[in-house]
Amino acid sequence: MILKGRFFVPFLIFAAVLVGFLYTGPQILIWRAVESQGRTYLPIQYTIETNELEMDLPRAREIYDGHLMPSELFLSEKGPSLLNYLPVLFSSLPFFIFGGDVSLAHLFSGFFFSTLLFLAFYLLGFSVTKNKSWSFFFAFLGTLTPLARYMVRAFFNWDYFLNLAVKNFYPLVKSPLEFLFLHKAADPLITFLIYLPAIASIVWFWRKPSKMNSIAAGILLGLLFYTYLHYWVYLLATVGLLGFYAFLNRRRDFRRLKSFLFLAGVLTVTTIPYLVNYLMFINSTSAGEVLDRLGVVEYGRYFRIYGVKGDYLFYLALAAAVYVIFWKIRKKRDAAVLWWAFILAIFIAWNIQLIFGYIPKQRHSYSGDHLYPTVS
């Protein structure tokens, strides 16, 4: 069988490259057809690519033009920025390949980073299942459907599930790049390239709390701080819950607690540059204007209910399934604790305002088609 023989690695690479072509191939065909009619084709459209055209691509181009790292583009006084650096840094690489051509850089990003994303999904799938066949299925499902972002909503409506999971599984059916849910380079293509391995590293660390696994988990979790704040908060909550459990069971397994302390040290060292950058930013003369423009904040201490009742029910059902499968039947209680931590961390991430009294960029916290109103 291919997945067990010497052809496995070439087959894995072929599958990843195939996904990359499925992401960009239709766009190339459309481009050729439009230009054959004497018209101009723009691979990136302002009406559907506002984030990339307003922030991500201009900042990537700034790096290509020699402004490393880019500050807020709308400020006359350049200075430190709170915007995440890693996605825009990786997004700038295709500009160097294509001499600053935005269209070619954009298409190449879709091809290259979706190829890597397939490998990242495979890595996460294998870390969880330890099965190559299921990992391949998980990788295709994660890259060719929007279930990685819309899983909960898909399971509450059969028609919605068909639209999300089935009709989108083969992108050539609906080929415009903007309809592929994971096509944007900065987020989620690049953010997921850090986020998914970070999840896998936590799984490996929990199963085998060694020094090397502590270093890997600490570094990846720290890099996520430079990638996407909301993902970092979620995984930090997960690790915090696992660390609390390790503390409670320190007499039974002190080695695990020592590994958590080592992980915390690596994570602290990794995040120091960001904290230094934050202090420089907050003391700059442009901090107030930047926060007014970008720091949209939802204030108030309350338990979030609006729009997420279905999500809560889904995650409670998952927690119950973990109890039956891992705790009662298979007697793998460490595994049950791991998955419970991932599930409980979701509730913490949804309700971080209970701790801090506010949540940044509330428009990024959504469920269904609802955006939460600001609570004053």
Short mmCIF file of the C-alpha atoms (twelve columns), coordinates in Angstrom:
data_MODEL
# 
_entry.id   MODEL 
# 
loop_
_atom_site.group_PDB 
_atom_site.id 
_atom_site.type_symbol 
_atom_site.label_atom_id 
_atom_site.label_alt_id 
_atom_site.label_comp_id 
_atom_site.label_asym_id 
_atom_site.label_seq_id 
_atom_site.Cartn_x 
_atom_site.Cartn_y 
_atom_site.Cartn_z 
_atom_site.pdbx_PDB_model_num 
ATOM 1   C CA . MET A 1   0.000   0.000  0.000   1 
ATOM 2   C CA . ILE A 2   1.266   3.500  -0.897  1 
ATOM 3   C CA . LEU A 3   0.814   4.865  2.639   1 
ATOM 4   C CA . LYS A 4   3.021   2.108  4.079   1 
ATOM 5   C CA . GLY A 5   5.699   1.709  1.402   1 
ATOM 6   C CA . ARG A 6   8.691   3.707  0.275   1 
ATOM 7   C CA . PHE A 7   6.422   5.811  -1.927  1 
ATOM 8   C CA . PHE A 8   4.717   7.375  1.091   1 
ATOM 9   C CA . VAL A 9   6.798   10.579 1.236   1 
ATOM 10  C CA . PRO A 10  6.542   11.280 -2.527  1 
ATOM 11  C CA . PHE A 11  2.796   10.608 -2.343  1 
ATOM 12  C CA . LEU A 12  2.439   13.002 0.608   1 
ATOM 13  C CA . ILE A 13  4.317   15.721 -1.278  1 
ATOM 14  C CA . PHE A 14  2.242   15.060 -4.423  1 
ATOM 15  C CA . ALA A 15  -0.992  15.405 -2.446  1 
ATOM 16  C CA . ALA A 16  0.200   18.660 -0.878  1 
ATOM 17  C CA . VAL A 17  1.217   20.122 -4.245  1 
ATOM 18  C CA . LEU A 18  -2.109  18.994 -5.716  1 
ATOM 19  C CA . VAL A 19  -3.923  21.047 -3.080  1 
ATOM 20  C CA . GLY A 20  -1.776  24.037 -4.004  1 
ATOM 21  C CA . PHE A 21  -2.780  23.692 -7.669  1 
ATOM 22  C CA . LEU A 22  -6.440  23.348 -6.720  1 
ATOM 23  C CA . TYR A 23  -6.150  26.648 -4.863  1 
ATOM 24  C CA . THR A 24  -4.523  28.584 -7.691  1 
ATOM 25  C CA . GLY A 25  -5.078  26.608 -10.895 1 
ATOM 26  C CA . PRO A 26  -8.618  27.899 -11.527 1 
ATOM 27  C CA . GLN A 27  -7.435  31.473 -11.050 1 
ATOM 28  C CA . ILE A 28  -4.666  31.020 -13.606 1 
ATOM 29  C CA . LEU A 29  -7.167  29.636 -16.131 1 
ATOM 30  C CA . ILE A 30  -9.514  32.572 -15.493 1 
ATOM 31  C CA . TRP A 31  -6.589  34.997 -15.834 1 
ATOM 32  C CA . ARG A 32  -5.619  33.557 -19.232 1 
ATOM 33  C CA . ALA A 33  -9.207  33.610 -20.459 1 
ATOM 34  C CA . VAL A 34  -9.744  37.243 -19.420 1 
ATOM 35  C CA . GLU A 35  -6.482  38.472 -20.942 1 
ATOM 36  C CA . SER A 36  -7.193  36.563 -24.186 1 
ATOM 37  C CA . GLN A 37  -10.203 38.875 -24.541 1 
ATOM 38  C CA . GLY A 38  -7.985  41.937 -24.209 1 
ATOM 39  C CA . ARG A 39  -9.172  42.727 -20.705 1 
ATOM 40  C CA . THR A 40  -7.249  43.148 -17.457 1 
ATOM 41  C CA . TYR A 41  -7.602  40.547 -14.738 1 
ATOM 42  C CA . LEU A 42  -6.933  41.327 -11.084 1 
ATOM 43  C CA . PRO A 43  -6.381  38.178 -8.977  1 
ATOM 44  C CA . ILE A 44  -7.124  40.144 -5.812  1 
ATOM 45  C CA . GLN A 45  -10.362 42.125 -5.574  1 
ATOM 46  C CA . TYR A 46  -10.940 45.044 -3.238  1 
ATOM 47  C CA . THR A 47  -14.619 44.215 -2.636  1 
ATOM 48  C CA . ILE A 48  -13.768 40.870 -1.055  1 
ATOM 49  C CA . GLU A 49  -10.135 41.284 -0.002  1 
ATOM 50  C CA . THR A 50  -10.347 44.402 2.164   1 
ATOM 51  C CA . ASN A 51  -8.081  43.134 4.943   1 
ATOM 52  C CA . GLU A 52  -5.360  42.029 2.571   1 
ATOM 53  C CA . LEU A 53  -5.520  45.109 0.357   1 
ATOM 54  C CA . GLU A 54  -5.748  47.590 3.229   1 
ATOM 55  C CA . MET A 55  -3.258  46.013 5.648   1 
ATOM 56  C CA . ASP A 56  -1.553  42.725 4.776   1 
ATOM 57  C CA . LEU A 57  -0.316  43.235 1.216   1 
ATOM 58  C CA . PRO A 58  0.779   46.873 1.725   1 
ATOM 59  C CA . ARG A 59  2.771   45.881 4.808   1 
ATOM 60  C CA . ALA A 60  4.303   42.929 2.935   1 
ATOM 61  C CA . ARG A 61  5.237   45.294 0.119   1 
ATOM 62  C CA . GLU A 62  6.770   47.645 2.702   1 
ATOM 63  C CA . ILE A 63  9.138   44.847 3.715   1 
ATOM 64  C CA . TYR A 64  10.027  44.267 0.065   1 
ATOM 65  C CA . ASP A 65  10.790  47.987 -0.225  1 
ATOM 66  C CA . GLY A 66  13.224  47.713 2.675   1 
ATOM 67  C CA . HIS A 67  11.072  48.878 5.606   1 
ATOM 68  C CA . LEU A 68  11.640  46.091 8.116   1 
ATOM 69  C CA . MET A 69  9.543   45.855 10.177  1 
ATOM 70  C CA . PRO A 70  6.618   47.864 8.804   1 
ATOM 71  C CA . SER A 71  4.829   50.287 11.101  1 
ATOM 72  C CA . GLU A 72  1.267   51.557 10.817  1 
ATOM 73  C CA . LEU A 73  0.926   52.686 7.209   1 
ATOM 74  C CA . PHE A 74  -1.493  55.544 7.906   1 
ATOM 75  C CA . LEU A 75  0.778   57.328 10.405  1 
ATOM 76  C CA . SER A 76  3.151   60.089 9.400   1 
ATOM 77  C CA . GLU A 77  5.428   59.179 12.301  1 
ATOM 78  C CA . LYS A 78  6.725   55.648 11.881  1 
ATOM 79  C CA . GLY A 79  7.216   53.573 14.983  1 
ATOM 80  C CA . PRO A 80  6.576   50.190 16.620  1 
ATOM 81  C CA . SER A 81  3.358   48.371 15.739  1 
ATOM 82  C CA . LEU A 82  1.062   46.015 17.626  1 
ATOM 83  C CA . LEU A 83  0.071   44.213 14.441  1 
ATOM 84  C CA . ASN A 84  1.395   40.653 14.196  1 
ATOM 85  C CA . TYR A 85  4.708   40.470 12.389  1 
ATOM 86  C CA . LEU A 86  5.094   36.810 11.354  1 
ATOM 87  C CA . PRO A 87  2.195   36.583 8.848   1 
ATOM 88  C CA . VAL A 88  3.200   39.763 7.042   1 
ATOM 89  C CA . LEU A 89  6.879   38.754 7.114   1 
ATOM 90  C CA . PHE A 90  6.128   35.430 5.421   1 
ATOM 91  C CA . SER A 91  3.688   37.170 3.050   1 
ATOM 92  C CA . SER A 92  6.530   39.391 1.837   1 
ATOM 93  C CA . LEU A 93  8.655   36.470 0.590   1 
ATOM 94  C CA . PRO A 94  6.768   36.034 -2.746  1 
ATOM 95  C CA . PHE A 95  7.373   39.736 -3.486  1 
ATOM 96  C CA . PHE A 96  11.115  39.057 -3.567  1 
ATOM 97  C CA . ILE A 97  10.553  36.098 -5.908  1 
ATOM 98  C CA . PHE A 98  8.433   38.091 -8.392  1 
ATOM 99  C CA . GLY A 99  10.122  41.473 -8.154  1 
ATOM 100 C CA . GLY A 100 7.304   43.190 -6.291  1 
ATOM 101 C CA . ASP A 101 4.482   42.067 -8.625  1 
ATOM 102 C CA . VAL A 102 1.417   42.025 -6.353  1 
ATOM 103 C CA . SER A 103 -0.742  39.758 -8.529  1 
ATOM 104 C CA . LEU A 104 1.895   37.063 -9.013  1 
ATOM 105 C CA . ALA A 105 2.917   37.264 -5.359  1 
ATOM 106 C CA . HIS A 106 -0.705  36.857 -4.298  1 
ATOM 107 C CA . LEU A 107 -1.279  33.788 -6.487  1 
ATOM 108 C CA . PHE A 108 2.010   32.202 -5.483  1 
ATOM 109 C CA . SER A 109 1.141   32.709 -1.809  1 
ATOM 110 C CA . GLY A 110 -2.093  30.801 -2.337  1 
ATOM 111 C CA . PHE A 111 -0.224  27.935 -3.967  1 
ATOM 112 C CA . PHE A 112 2.789   27.751 -1.672  1 
ATOM 113 C CA . PHE A 113 1.146   28.303 1.706   1 
ATOM 114 C CA . SER A 114 -1.841  26.043 0.962   1 
ATOM 115 C CA . THR A 115 0.673   23.302 0.090   1 
ATOM 116 C CA . LEU A 116 2.373   23.769 3.436   1 
ATOM 117 C CA . LEU A 117 -1.011  23.973 5.161   1 
ATOM 118 C CA . PHE A 118 -1.899  20.502 3.861   1 
ATOM 119 C CA . LEU A 119 1.279   19.183 5.487   1 
ATOM 120 C CA . ALA A 120 0.413   21.012 8.724   1 
ATOM 121 C CA . PHE A 121 -3.053  19.445 8.815   1 
ATOM 122 C CA . TYR A 122 -1.497  16.050 8.133   1 
ATOM 123 C CA . LEU A 123 0.977   16.593 10.974  1 
ATOM 124 C CA . LEU A 124 -1.812  17.475 13.394  1 
ATOM 125 C CA . GLY A 125 -3.955  14.573 12.243  1 
ATOM 126 C CA . PHE A 126 -1.103  12.099 12.691  1 
ATOM 127 C CA . SER A 127 -0.227  13.483 16.125  1 
ATOM 128 C CA . VAL A 128 -3.804  12.785 17.225  1 
ATOM 129 C CA . THR A 129 -4.690  9.539  15.421  1 
ATOM 130 C CA . LYS A 130 -1.249  8.026  14.643  1 
ATOM 131 C CA . ASN A 131 -2.912  6.729  11.484  1 
ATOM 132 C CA . LYS A 132 -1.689  7.793  8.042   1 
ATOM 133 C CA . SER A 133 -4.971  7.141  6.244   1 
ATOM 134 C CA . TRP A 134 -7.045  9.199  8.673   1 
ATOM 135 C CA . SER A 135 -4.375  11.898 8.647   1 
ATOM 136 C CA . PHE A 136 -4.616  12.183 4.852   1 
ATOM 137 C CA . PHE A 137 -8.387  12.453 5.061   1 
ATOM 138 C CA . PHE A 138 -8.061  15.084 7.800   1 
ATOM 139 C CA . ALA A 139 -5.568  17.062 5.692   1 
ATOM 140 C CA . PHE A 140 -7.845  17.094 2.635   1 
ATOM 141 C CA . LEU A 141 -10.856 17.944 4.794   1 
ATOM 142 C CA . GLY A 142 -8.977  20.775 6.481   1 
ATOM 143 C CA . THR A 143 -7.619  22.370 3.308   1 
ATOM 144 C CA . LEU A 144 -10.424 21.810 0.808   1 
ATOM 145 C CA . THR A 145 -13.418 22.572 3.030   1 
ATOM 146 C CA . PRO A 146 -14.162 25.395 5.498   1 
ATOM 147 C CA . LEU A 147 -14.827 22.948 8.354   1 
ATOM 148 C CA . ALA A 148 -11.613 23.971 10.092  1 
ATOM 149 C CA . ARG A 149 -13.302 27.298 10.844  1 
ATOM 150 C CA . TYR A 150 -17.002 26.487 10.619  1 
ATOM 151 C CA . MET A 151 -17.244 22.971 12.067  1 
ATOM 152 C CA . VAL A 152 -19.759 23.724 14.809  1 
ATOM 153 C CA . ARG A 153 -22.234 25.528 12.597  1 
ATOM 154 C CA . ALA A 154 -22.044 22.813 9.950   1 
ATOM 155 C CA . PHE A 155 -23.312 20.128 12.310  1 
ATOM 156 C CA . PHE A 156 -26.515 21.973 13.222  1 
ATOM 157 C CA . ASN A 157 -27.998 22.142 9.737   1 
ATOM 158 C CA . TRP A 158 -27.881 19.386 7.105   1 
ATOM 159 C CA . ASP A 159 -28.073 21.755 4.131   1 
ATOM 160 C CA . TYR A 160 -25.335 23.879 5.681   1 
ATOM 161 C CA . PHE A 161 -23.230 20.766 6.198   1 
ATOM 162 C CA . LEU A 162 -23.654 19.797 2.536   1 
ATOM 163 C CA . ASN A 163 -22.659 23.285 1.406   1 
ATOM 164 C CA . LEU A 164 -19.627 23.460 3.703   1 
ATOM 165 C CA . ALA A 165 -18.280 19.918 3.660   1 
ATOM 166 C CA . VAL A 166 -19.455 18.304 0.426   1 
ATOM 167 C CA . LYS A 167 -19.857 20.965 -2.241  1 
ATOM 168 C CA . ASN A 168 -16.657 22.727 -1.225  1 
ATOM 169 C CA . PHE A 169 -14.542 19.573 -1.044  1 
ATOM 170 C CA . TYR A 170 -13.591 19.887 -4.718  1 
ATOM 171 C CA . PRO A 171 -12.673 23.549 -5.350  1 
ATOM 172 C CA . LEU A 172 -12.974 23.296 -9.150  1 
ATOM 173 C CA . VAL A 173 -16.744 23.172 -8.692  1 
ATOM 174 C CA . LYS A 174 -16.644 26.688 -7.258  1 
ATOM 175 C CA . SER A 175 -13.272 27.909 -8.340  1 
ATOM 176 C CA . PRO A 176 -13.024 31.676 -7.668  1 
ATOM 177 C CA . LEU A 177 -10.236 32.117 -5.146  1 
ATOM 178 C CA . GLU A 178 -12.318 34.308 -2.841  1 
ATOM 179 C CA . PHE A 179 -14.773 31.452 -2.219  1 
ATOM 180 C CA . LEU A 180 -12.114 29.189 -0.763  1 
ATOM 181 C CA . PHE A 181 -12.380 29.763 2.966   1 
ATOM 182 C CA . LEU A 182 -8.668  29.366 3.711   1 
ATOM 183 C CA . HIS A 183 -7.206  31.246 0.754   1 
ATOM 184 C CA . LYS A 184 -6.004  34.472 2.412   1 
ATOM 185 C CA . ALA A 185 -2.257  34.409 2.829   1 
ATOM 186 C CA . ALA A 186 -1.766  36.241 6.128   1 
ATOM 187 C CA . ASP A 187 -4.746  34.655 7.844   1 
ATOM 188 C CA . PRO A 188 -5.554  31.831 7.896   1 
ATOM 189 C CA . LEU A 189 -2.952  30.251 5.561   1 
ATOM 190 C CA . ILE A 190 0.100   31.519 7.447   1 
ATOM 191 C CA . THR A 191 -1.468  31.771 10.895  1 
ATOM 192 C CA . PHE A 192 -2.591  28.136 10.644  1 
ATOM 193 C CA . LEU A 193 0.965   27.128 9.712   1 
ATOM 194 C CA . ILE A 194 1.950   28.168 13.251  1 
ATOM 195 C CA . TYR A 195 -1.347  27.364 14.987  1 
ATOM 196 C CA . LEU A 196 -1.702  23.727 13.864  1 
ATOM 197 C CA . PRO A 197 1.874   22.653 14.743  1 
ATOM 198 C CA . ALA A 198 1.435   24.434 18.097  1 
ATOM 199 C CA . ILE A 199 -1.602  22.249 18.820  1 
ATOM 200 C CA . ALA A 200 0.340   19.154 17.736  1 
ATOM 201 C CA . SER A 201 3.250   20.115 19.997  1 
ATOM 202 C CA . ILE A 202 0.910   20.339 22.999  1 
ATOM 203 C CA . VAL A 203 -0.414  16.850 22.218  1 
ATOM 204 C CA . TRP A 204 3.113   15.435 21.965  1 
ATOM 205 C CA . PHE A 205 4.216   17.243 25.103  1 
ATOM 206 C CA . TRP A 206 1.278   15.923 27.127  1 
ATOM 207 C CA . ARG A 207 1.863   12.348 25.967  1 
ATOM 208 C CA . LYS A 208 5.608   12.522 26.583  1 
ATOM 209 C CA . PRO A 209 6.611   15.471 28.806  1 
ATOM 210 C CA . SER A 210 10.322  15.574 27.911  1 
ATOM 211 C CA . LYS A 211 12.697  18.514 27.712  1 
ATOM 212 C CA . MET A 212 12.725  18.551 23.909  1 
ATOM 213 C CA . ASN A 213 8.938   18.468 23.747  1 
ATOM 214 C CA . SER A 214 8.825   21.271 26.306  1 
ATOM 215 C CA . ILE A 215 11.128  23.389 24.137  1 
ATOM 216 C CA . ALA A 216 9.082   22.688 20.977  1 
ATOM 217 C CA . ALA A 217 5.761   23.507 22.649  1 
ATOM 218 C CA . GLY A 218 7.154   26.616 24.353  1 
ATOM 219 C CA . ILE A 219 8.671   28.016 21.150  1 
ATOM 220 C CA . LEU A 220 5.609   27.319 18.969  1 
ATOM 221 C CA . LEU A 221 3.250   28.745 21.567  1 
ATOM 222 C CA . GLY A 222 5.485   31.795 21.863  1 
ATOM 223 C CA . LEU A 223 5.615   32.266 18.079  1 
ATOM 224 C CA . LEU A 224 1.824   32.188 18.054  1 
ATOM 225 C CA . PHE A 225 1.960   35.396 20.113  1 
ATOM 226 C CA . TYR A 226 3.544   37.079 17.075  1 
ATOM 227 C CA . THR A 227 1.038   35.437 14.729  1 
ATOM 228 C CA . TYR A 228 -2.513  35.851 16.016  1 
ATOM 229 C CA . LEU A 229 -3.520  37.011 19.493  1 
ATOM 230 C CA . HIS A 230 -6.829  35.149 19.678  1 
ATOM 231 C CA . TYR A 231 -5.290  31.766 18.799  1 
ATOM 232 C CA . TRP A 232 -2.539  32.402 21.332  1 
ATOM 233 C CA . VAL A 233 -5.056  33.154 24.096  1 
ATOM 234 C CA . TYR A 234 -6.903  29.904 23.382  1 
ATOM 235 C CA . LEU A 235 -3.820  27.675 23.436  1 
ATOM 236 C CA . LEU A 236 -2.392  29.514 26.446  1 
ATOM 237 C CA . ALA A 237 -5.644  28.739 28.289  1 
ATOM 238 C CA . THR A 238 -5.300  25.089 27.236  1 
ATOM 239 C CA . VAL A 239 -1.733  24.836 28.501  1 
ATOM 240 C CA . GLY A 240 -2.701  26.682 31.686  1 
ATOM 241 C CA . LEU A 241 -5.443  24.148 32.433  1 
ATOM 242 C CA . LEU A 242 -3.080  21.243 31.765  1 
ATOM 243 C CA . GLY A 243 -0.445  22.856 33.986  1 
ATOM 244 C CA . PHE A 244 -2.986  23.279 36.784  1 
ATOM 245 C CA . TYR A 245 -3.892  19.603 36.514  1 
ATOM 246 C CA . ALA A 246 -0.177  18.684 36.619  1 
ATOM 247 C CA . PHE A 247 0.212   20.778 39.782  1 
ATOM 248 C CA . LEU A 248 -2.720  19.011 41.454  1 
ATOM 249 C CA . ASN A 249 -1.150  15.641 40.568  1 
ATOM 250 C CA . ARG A 250 2.453   16.598 41.346  1 
ATOM 251 C CA . ARG A 251 2.872   13.793 43.886  1 
ATOM 252 C CA . ARG A 252 1.813   11.158 41.385  1 
ATOM 253 C CA . ASP A 253 3.759   12.591 38.427  1 
ATOM 254 C CA . PHE A 254 6.256   15.266 39.456  1 
ATOM 255 C CA . ARG A 255 8.185   14.860 36.179  1 
ATOM 256 C CA . ARG A 256 5.232   16.270 34.250  1 
ATOM 257 C CA . LEU A 257 5.101   19.346 36.490  1 
ATOM 258 C CA . LYS A 258 8.846   19.931 36.001  1 
ATOM 259 C CA . SER A 259 8.352   19.779 32.256  1 
ATOM 260 C CA . PHE A 260 5.552   22.355 32.505  1 
ATOM 261 C CA . LEU A 261 7.819   24.714 34.420  1 
ATOM 262 C CA . PHE A 262 10.472  24.298 31.720  1 
ATOM 263 C CA . LEU A 263 7.843   24.969 29.030  1 
ATOM 264 C CA . ALA A 264 6.775   28.123 30.876  1 
ATOM 265 C CA . GLY A 265 10.382  29.321 30.950  1 
ATOM 266 C CA . VAL A 266 10.849  28.770 27.202  1 
ATOM 267 C CA . LEU A 267 7.534   30.513 26.504  1 
ATOM 268 C CA . THR A 268 8.569   33.502 28.631  1 
ATOM 269 C CA . VAL A 269 11.891  33.892 26.815  1 
ATOM 270 C CA . THR A 270 10.175  33.594 23.431  1 
ATOM 271 C CA . THR A 271 7.668   36.351 24.219  1 
ATOM 272 C CA . ILE A 272 10.171  38.875 25.642  1 
ATOM 273 C CA . PRO A 273 10.757  40.635 22.264  1 
ATOM 274 C CA . TYR A 274 7.016   41.137 21.849  1 
ATOM 275 C CA . LEU A 275 6.696   42.575 25.341  1 
ATOM 276 C CA . VAL A 276 9.593   44.953 24.646  1 
ATOM 277 C CA . ASN A 277 7.912   45.998 21.406  1 
ATOM 278 C CA . TYR A 278 4.634   46.534 23.289  1 
ATOM 279 C CA . LEU A 279 6.319   48.807 25.853  1 
ATOM 280 C CA . MET A 280 7.917   50.800 23.036  1 
ATOM 281 C CA . PHE A 281 4.555   51.086 21.311  1 
ATOM 282 C CA . ILE A 282 2.531   52.073 24.362  1 
ATOM 283 C CA . ASN A 283 5.024   54.861 25.138  1 
ATOM 284 C CA . SER A 284 5.063   56.208 21.582  1 
ATOM 285 C CA . THR A 285 3.230   59.389 20.613  1 
ATOM 286 C CA . SER A 286 1.077   57.515 18.078  1 
ATOM 287 C CA . ALA A 287 -0.228  54.850 20.490  1 
ATOM 288 C CA . GLY A 288 -3.494  56.670 21.159  1 
ATOM 289 C CA . GLU A 289 -4.350  57.067 17.497  1 
ATOM 290 C CA . VAL A 290 -3.513  53.450 16.694  1 
ATOM 291 C CA . LEU A 291 -5.685  52.152 19.519  1 
ATOM 292 C CA . ASP A 292 -8.558  54.392 18.420  1 
ATOM 293 C CA . ARG A 293 -8.334  53.024 14.880  1 
ATOM 294 C CA . LEU A 294 -7.517  49.354 15.465  1 
ATOM 295 C CA . GLY A 295 -8.074  48.585 19.111  1 
ATOM 296 C CA . VAL A 296 -11.833 48.059 18.928  1 
ATOM 297 C CA . VAL A 297 -12.720 46.876 22.406  1 
ATOM 298 C CA . GLU A 298 -15.814 45.276 23.903  1 
ATOM 299 C CA . TYR A 299 -16.199 46.272 27.547  1 
ATOM 300 C CA . GLY A 300 -18.019 44.566 30.399  1 
ATOM 301 C CA . ARG A 301 -17.904 41.445 32.581  1 
ATOM 302 C CA . TYR A 302 -20.586 39.001 31.491  1 
ATOM 303 C CA . PHE A 303 -20.987 35.399 30.354  1 
ATOM 304 C CA . ARG A 304 -21.338 35.244 26.597  1 
ATOM 305 C CA . ILE A 305 -24.600 33.655 25.495  1 
ATOM 306 C CA . TYR A 306 -25.753 35.558 22.421  1 
ATOM 307 C CA . GLY A 307 -25.050 33.621 19.244  1 
ATOM 308 C CA . VAL A 308 -23.068 30.780 20.837  1 
ATOM 309 C CA . LYS A 309 -25.676 28.575 22.520  1 
ATOM 310 C CA . GLY A 310 -25.348 25.992 19.775  1 
ATOM 311 C CA . ASP A 311 -21.565 26.103 20.070  1 
ATOM 312 C CA . TYR A 312 -21.764 25.477 23.826  1 
ATOM 313 C CA . LEU A 313 -24.068 22.492 23.326  1 
ATOM 314 C CA . PHE A 314 -21.727 21.037 20.727  1 
ATOM 315 C CA . TYR A 315 -18.681 21.322 22.981  1 
ATOM 316 C CA . LEU A 316 -20.566 19.885 25.969  1 
ATOM 317 C CA . ALA A 317 -21.491 16.928 23.770  1 
ATOM 318 C CA . LEU A 318 -17.802 16.542 22.862  1 
ATOM 319 C CA . ALA A 319 -16.856 16.614 26.546  1 
ATOM 320 C CA . ALA A 320 -19.423 13.893 27.254  1 
ATOM 321 C CA . ALA A 321 -18.057 11.799 24.375  1 
ATOM 322 C CA . VAL A 322 -14.528 12.172 25.775  1 
ATOM 323 C CA . TYR A 323 -15.774 10.955 29.159  1 
ATOM 324 C CA . VAL A 324 -17.407 7.851  27.680  1 
ATOM 325 C CA . ILE A 325 -14.653 6.935  25.206  1 
ATOM 326 C CA . PHE A 326 -11.441 7.806  27.050  1 
ATOM 327 C CA . TRP A 327 -12.366 7.870  30.747  1 
ATOM 328 C CA . LYS A 328 -14.844 4.994  31.027  1 
ATOM 329 C CA . ILE A 329 -14.223 2.629  28.125  1 
ATOM 330 C CA . ARG A 330 -10.546 2.949  27.190  1 
ATOM 331 C CA . LYS A 331 -9.351  3.978  30.676  1 
ATOM 332 C CA . LYS A 332 -6.953  6.553  29.173  1 
ATOM 333 C CA . ARG A 333 -7.499  9.276  31.706  1 
ATOM 334 C CA . ASP A 334 -4.518  11.415 30.711  1 
ATOM 335 C CA . ALA A 335 -5.939  11.535 27.189  1 
ATOM 336 C CA . ALA A 336 -9.344  12.512 28.574  1 
ATOM 337 C CA . VAL A 337 -7.776  15.347 30.569  1 
ATOM 338 C CA . LEU A 338 -5.986  16.594 27.448  1 
ATOM 339 C CA . TRP A 339 -9.174  16.789 25.359  1 
ATOM 340 C CA . TRP A 340 -11.160 18.257 28.240  1 
ATOM 341 C CA . ALA A 341 -8.540  20.994 28.533  1 
ATOM 342 C CA . PHE A 342 -8.899  21.819 24.826  1 
ATOM 343 C CA . ILE A 343 -12.688 21.935 25.207  1 
ATOM 344 C CA . LEU A 344 -12.769 23.962 28.435  1 
ATOM 345 C CA . ALA A 345 -10.278 26.437 26.979  1 
ATOM 346 C CA . ILE A 346 -12.878 27.263 24.325  1 
ATOM 347 C CA . PHE A 347 -15.273 28.446 27.018  1 
ATOM 348 C CA . ILE A 348 -12.471 30.530 28.543  1 
ATOM 349 C CA . ALA A 349 -11.607 32.090 25.181  1 
ATOM 350 C CA . TRP A 350 -15.279 32.963 24.554  1 
ATOM 351 C CA . ASN A 351 -15.515 34.596 27.976  1 
ATOM 352 C CA . ILE A 352 -12.100 36.192 28.530  1 
ATOM 353 C CA . GLN A 353 -13.958 39.412 29.340  1 
ATOM 354 C CA . LEU A 354 -14.963 37.845 32.670  1 
ATOM 355 C CA . ILE A 355 -11.298 38.033 33.693  1 
ATOM 356 C CA . PHE A 356 -10.137 41.298 32.122  1 
ATOM 357 C CA . GLY A 357 -13.393 43.226 31.799  1 
ATOM 358 C CA . TYR A 358 -12.904 43.723 28.063  1 
ATOM 359 C CA . ILE A 359 -11.987 41.887 24.885  1 
ATOM 360 C CA . PRO A 360 -9.985  43.396 22.001  1 
ATOM 361 C CA . LYS A 361 -11.442 43.446 18.495  1 
ATOM 362 C CA . GLN A 362 -14.858 42.072 19.335  1 
ATOM 363 C CA . ARG A 363 -15.666 41.898 15.635  1 
ATOM 364 C CA . HIS A 364 -13.311 38.910 15.440  1 
ATOM 365 C CA . SER A 365 -15.460 37.000 17.951  1 
ATOM 366 C CA . TYR A 366 -18.438 35.694 16.041  1 
ATOM 367 C CA . SER A 367 -20.739 32.765 15.545  1 
ATOM 368 C CA . GLY A 368 -23.088 32.195 12.662  1 
ATOM 369 C CA . ASP A 369 -23.672 35.467 10.851  1 
ATOM 370 C CA . HIS A 370 -23.850 37.563 14.046  1 
ATOM 371 C CA . LEU A 371 -21.337 40.106 15.259  1 
ATOM 372 C CA . TYR A 372 -21.505 40.950 18.916  1 
ATOM 373 C CA . PRO A 373 -22.572 44.475 19.860  1 
ATOM 374 C CA . THR A 374 -20.334 46.531 22.092  1 
ATOM 375 C CA . VAL A 375 -21.370 46.255 25.739  1 
ATOM 376 C CA . SER A 376 -20.909 49.474 27.679  1 
# 
